[in-house]
Short mmCIF file of C-alpha atoms in Angstrom, two decimals:
data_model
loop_
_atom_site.label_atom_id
_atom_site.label_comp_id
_atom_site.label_asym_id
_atom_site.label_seq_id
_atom_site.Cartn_x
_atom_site.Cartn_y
_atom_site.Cartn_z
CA UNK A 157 0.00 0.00 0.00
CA UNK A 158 3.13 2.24 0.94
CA UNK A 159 4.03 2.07 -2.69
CA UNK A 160 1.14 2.64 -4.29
CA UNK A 161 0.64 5.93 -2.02
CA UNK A 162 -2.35 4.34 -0.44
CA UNK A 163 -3.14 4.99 3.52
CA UNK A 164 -1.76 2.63 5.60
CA UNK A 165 -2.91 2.09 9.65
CA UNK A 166 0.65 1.12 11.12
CA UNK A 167 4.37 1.18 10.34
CA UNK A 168 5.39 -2.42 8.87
CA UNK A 169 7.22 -3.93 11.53
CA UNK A 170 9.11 -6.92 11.28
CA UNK A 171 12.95 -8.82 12.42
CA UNK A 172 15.37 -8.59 9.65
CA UNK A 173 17.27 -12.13 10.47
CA UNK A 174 16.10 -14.62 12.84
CA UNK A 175 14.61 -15.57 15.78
CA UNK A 176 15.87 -15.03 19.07
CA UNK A 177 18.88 -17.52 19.97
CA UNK A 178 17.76 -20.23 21.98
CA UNK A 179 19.95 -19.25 25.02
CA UNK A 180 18.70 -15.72 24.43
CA UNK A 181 15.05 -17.15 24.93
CA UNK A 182 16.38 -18.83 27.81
CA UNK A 183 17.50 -15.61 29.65
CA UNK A 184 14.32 -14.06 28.96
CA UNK A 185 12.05 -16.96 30.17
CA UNK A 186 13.80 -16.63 33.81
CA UNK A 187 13.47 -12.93 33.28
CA UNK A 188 10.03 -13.44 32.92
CA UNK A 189 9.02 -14.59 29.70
CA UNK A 190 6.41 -16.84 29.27
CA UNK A 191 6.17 -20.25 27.80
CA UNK A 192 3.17 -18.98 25.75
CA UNK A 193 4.52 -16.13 24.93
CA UNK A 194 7.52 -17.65 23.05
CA UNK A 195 6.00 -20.10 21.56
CA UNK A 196 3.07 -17.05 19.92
CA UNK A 197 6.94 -15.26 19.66
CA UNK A 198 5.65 -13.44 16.73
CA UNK A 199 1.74 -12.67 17.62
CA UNK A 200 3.19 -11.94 20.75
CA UNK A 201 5.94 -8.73 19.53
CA UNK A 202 3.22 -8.13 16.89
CA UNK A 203 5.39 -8.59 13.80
CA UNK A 204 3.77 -8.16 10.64
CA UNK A 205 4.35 -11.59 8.79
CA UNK A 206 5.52 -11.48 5.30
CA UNK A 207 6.67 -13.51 1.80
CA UNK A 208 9.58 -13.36 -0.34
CA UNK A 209 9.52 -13.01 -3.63
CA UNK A 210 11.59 -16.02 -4.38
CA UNK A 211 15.08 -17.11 -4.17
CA UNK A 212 17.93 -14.41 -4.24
CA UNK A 213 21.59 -15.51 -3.83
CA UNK A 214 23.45 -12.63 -3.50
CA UNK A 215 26.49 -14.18 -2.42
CA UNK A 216 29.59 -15.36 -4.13
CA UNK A 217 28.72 -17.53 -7.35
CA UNK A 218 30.49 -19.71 -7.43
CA UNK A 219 30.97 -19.76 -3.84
CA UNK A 220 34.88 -20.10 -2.56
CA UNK A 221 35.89 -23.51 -2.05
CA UNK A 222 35.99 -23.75 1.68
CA UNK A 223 38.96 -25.19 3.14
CA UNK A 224 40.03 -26.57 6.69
CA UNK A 225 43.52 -24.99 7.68
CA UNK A 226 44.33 -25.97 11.12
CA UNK A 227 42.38 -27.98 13.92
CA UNK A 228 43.79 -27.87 17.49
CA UNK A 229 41.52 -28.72 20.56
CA UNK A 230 38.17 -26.70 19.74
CA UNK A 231 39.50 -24.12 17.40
CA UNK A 232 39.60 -24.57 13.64
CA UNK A 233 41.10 -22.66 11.10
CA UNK A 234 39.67 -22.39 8.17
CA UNK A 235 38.58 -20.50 4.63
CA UNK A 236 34.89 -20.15 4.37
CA UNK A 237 32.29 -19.65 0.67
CA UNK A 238 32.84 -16.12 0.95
CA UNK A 239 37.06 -16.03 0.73
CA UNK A 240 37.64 -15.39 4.41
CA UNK A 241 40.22 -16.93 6.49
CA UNK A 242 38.25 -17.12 10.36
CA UNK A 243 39.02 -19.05 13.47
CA UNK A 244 35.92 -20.73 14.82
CA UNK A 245 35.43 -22.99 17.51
CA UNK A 246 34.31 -26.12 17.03
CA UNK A 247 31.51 -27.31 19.24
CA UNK A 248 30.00 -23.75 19.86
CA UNK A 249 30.48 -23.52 24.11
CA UNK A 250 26.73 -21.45 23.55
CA UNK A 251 23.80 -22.71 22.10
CA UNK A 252 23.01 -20.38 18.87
CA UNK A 253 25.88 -18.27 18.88
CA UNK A 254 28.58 -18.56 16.80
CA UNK A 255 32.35 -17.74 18.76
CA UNK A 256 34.67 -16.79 15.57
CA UNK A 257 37.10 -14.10 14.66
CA UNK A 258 37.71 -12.71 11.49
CA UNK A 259 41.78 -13.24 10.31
CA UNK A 260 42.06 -12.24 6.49
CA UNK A 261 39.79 -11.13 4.06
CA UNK A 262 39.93 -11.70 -0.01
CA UNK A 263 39.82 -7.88 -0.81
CA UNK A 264 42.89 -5.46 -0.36
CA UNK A 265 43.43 -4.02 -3.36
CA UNK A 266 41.57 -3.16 -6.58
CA UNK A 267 43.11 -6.35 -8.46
CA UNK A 268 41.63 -8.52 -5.80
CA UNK A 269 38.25 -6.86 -6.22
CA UNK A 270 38.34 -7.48 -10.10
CA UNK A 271 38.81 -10.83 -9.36
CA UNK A 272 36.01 -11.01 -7.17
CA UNK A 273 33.61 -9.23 -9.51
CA UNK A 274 33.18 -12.52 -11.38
CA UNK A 275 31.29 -14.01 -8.72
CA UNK A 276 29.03 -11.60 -8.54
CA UNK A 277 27.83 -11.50 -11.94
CA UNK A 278 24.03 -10.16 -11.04
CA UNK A 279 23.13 -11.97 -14.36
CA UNK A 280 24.29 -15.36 -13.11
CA UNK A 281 21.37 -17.86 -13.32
CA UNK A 282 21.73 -19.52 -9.55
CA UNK A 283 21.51 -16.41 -8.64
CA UNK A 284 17.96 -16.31 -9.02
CA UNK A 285 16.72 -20.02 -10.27
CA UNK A 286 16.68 -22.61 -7.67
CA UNK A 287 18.73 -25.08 -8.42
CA UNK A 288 17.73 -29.09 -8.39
CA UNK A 289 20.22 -29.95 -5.16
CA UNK A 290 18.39 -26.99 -3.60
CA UNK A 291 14.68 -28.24 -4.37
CA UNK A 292 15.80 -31.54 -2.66
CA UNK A 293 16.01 -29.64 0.80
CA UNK A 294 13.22 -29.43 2.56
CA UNK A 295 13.02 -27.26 5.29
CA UNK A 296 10.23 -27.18 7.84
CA UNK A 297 10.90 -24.83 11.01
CA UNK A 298 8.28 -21.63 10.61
CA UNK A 299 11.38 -18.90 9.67
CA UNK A 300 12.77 -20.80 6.71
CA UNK A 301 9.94 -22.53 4.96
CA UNK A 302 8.73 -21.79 1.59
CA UNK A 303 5.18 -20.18 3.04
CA UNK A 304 6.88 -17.38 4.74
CA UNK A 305 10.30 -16.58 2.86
CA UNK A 306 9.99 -18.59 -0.75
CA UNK A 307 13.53 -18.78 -0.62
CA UNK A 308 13.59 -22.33 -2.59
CA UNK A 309 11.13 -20.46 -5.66
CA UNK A 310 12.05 -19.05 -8.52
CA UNK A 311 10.17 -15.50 -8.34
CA UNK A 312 8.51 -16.03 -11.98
CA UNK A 313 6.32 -18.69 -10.33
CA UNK A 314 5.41 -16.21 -7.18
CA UNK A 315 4.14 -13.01 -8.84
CA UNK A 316 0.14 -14.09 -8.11
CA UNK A 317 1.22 -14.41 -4.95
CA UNK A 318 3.04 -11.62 -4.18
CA UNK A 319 0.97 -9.54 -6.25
CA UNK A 320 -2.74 -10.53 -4.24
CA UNK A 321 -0.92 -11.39 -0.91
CA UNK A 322 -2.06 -9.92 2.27
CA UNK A 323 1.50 -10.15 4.40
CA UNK A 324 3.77 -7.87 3.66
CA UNK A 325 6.53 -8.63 0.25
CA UNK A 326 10.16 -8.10 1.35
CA UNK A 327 13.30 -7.85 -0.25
CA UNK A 328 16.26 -7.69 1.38
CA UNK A 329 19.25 -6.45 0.15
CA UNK A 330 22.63 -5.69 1.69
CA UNK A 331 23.32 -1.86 2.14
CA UNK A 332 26.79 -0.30 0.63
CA UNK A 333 29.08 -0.20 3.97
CA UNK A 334 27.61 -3.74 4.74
CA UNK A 335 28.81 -5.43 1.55
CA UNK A 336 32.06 -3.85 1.56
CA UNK A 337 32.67 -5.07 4.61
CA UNK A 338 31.90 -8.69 4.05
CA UNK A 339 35.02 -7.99 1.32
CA UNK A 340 37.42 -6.44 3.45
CA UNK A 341 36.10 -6.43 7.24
CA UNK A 342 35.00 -3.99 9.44
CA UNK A 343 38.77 -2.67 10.46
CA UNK A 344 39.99 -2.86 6.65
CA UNK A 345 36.93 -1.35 5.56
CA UNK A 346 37.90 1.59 7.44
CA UNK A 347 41.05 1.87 6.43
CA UNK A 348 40.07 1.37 3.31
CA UNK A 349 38.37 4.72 3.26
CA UNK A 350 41.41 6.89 4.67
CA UNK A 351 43.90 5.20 2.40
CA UNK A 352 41.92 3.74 -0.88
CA UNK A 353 39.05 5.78 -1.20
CA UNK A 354 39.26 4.88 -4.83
CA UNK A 355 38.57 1.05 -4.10
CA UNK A 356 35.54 1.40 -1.53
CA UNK A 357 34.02 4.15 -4.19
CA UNK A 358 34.80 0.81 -6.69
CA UNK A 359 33.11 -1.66 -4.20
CA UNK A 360 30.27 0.45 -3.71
CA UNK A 361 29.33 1.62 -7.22
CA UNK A 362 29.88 -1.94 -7.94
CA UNK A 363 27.16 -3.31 -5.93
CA UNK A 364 24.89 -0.17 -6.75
#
């Protein structure tokens, strides 16, 4: 309706990843919360329920081929789809969080961003089309399924839907700073923009 410039009687309100981690559920059920109340989690913070329009890989394609580095006690080394050299641990010590630090990033100068430019060809059929290994999945819990994200569609076969639904139709899409980021981290990143202004202005007109 926002779009159209039609009236609308509330703000659209709704999380932008996931569901509370489990141990985060747990604090808040000795802080009060109720059983009810997290199992009605989303009737209960009144979050407007919504569709995708379909799938939308806007990662690396292909991704990088991870790689296992080093393993020593609960730590592992490793390269991960996106390029990135990290240090995770191995069984997490917290249920839902991830414990991990960033070591190297793929980006660091504007040779290594050409290179990575032909994984993100936005014309790259995955990209878009499910593929057959990903119709085989079949994922049930209420955030990921098909009825409330369409992740696992291809878009041409959701337009009715979208088009005549009554939850909201999201797409999200990584902002400028975010996405230059995932290239270079958060500390290169800013560096980035003191000493190669030229290659996060590249970065970010890129994904523009």
């Amino acid at each position: 309706r926002i779009c159209r410039h039609k009236k609308v009687d509330h703000i659209p309100y709704g999380f932008s990843f996931a569901d509370p981690r489990g141990s985060t559920f747990a604090a808040w059920r000795k802080q009060g919360l109720s059983k009810e109340q997290q199992e009605k989690w989303y009737e209960f913070i009144r979050e407007n329920e919504w569709i995708g329009i379909g799938k939308t890989n806007l990662g690396p394609i292909p991704p990088f081929q991870e790689k296992v580095i080093e393993e020593r006690g609960n730590i592992r080394i490793w390269v991960d789809g996106w390029g990135v050299k990290r240090m995770d641990a191995i069984n997490q010590p917290t249920a839902g969080f991830q414990t991990r630090r960033y070591l190297e990033f793929p980006i660091k100068r504007l040779e290594d961003f050409e290179k990575m430019k032909e994984r993100f060809n936005p014309y790259t059929a995955e990209r878009f089309s499910p593929t057959e290994e990903e119709n085989k999945q079949k994922i049930e819990d209420s955030y990921s399924s098909s009825l409330r994200k369409g992740g696992k569609q291809y878009w041409k076969n959701r337009i009715n839907l979208c088009n005549y639904s009554d939850r909201l139709v999201r797409l999200q899409i990584p902002g400028l700073f975010w996405k230059a980021r995932d290239f270079t981290g958060f500390e290169g990143l800013c560096t980035m923009i003191h000493e190669q202004p030229g290659l996060v202005h590249e970065m970010m007109e890129y994904w523009t």
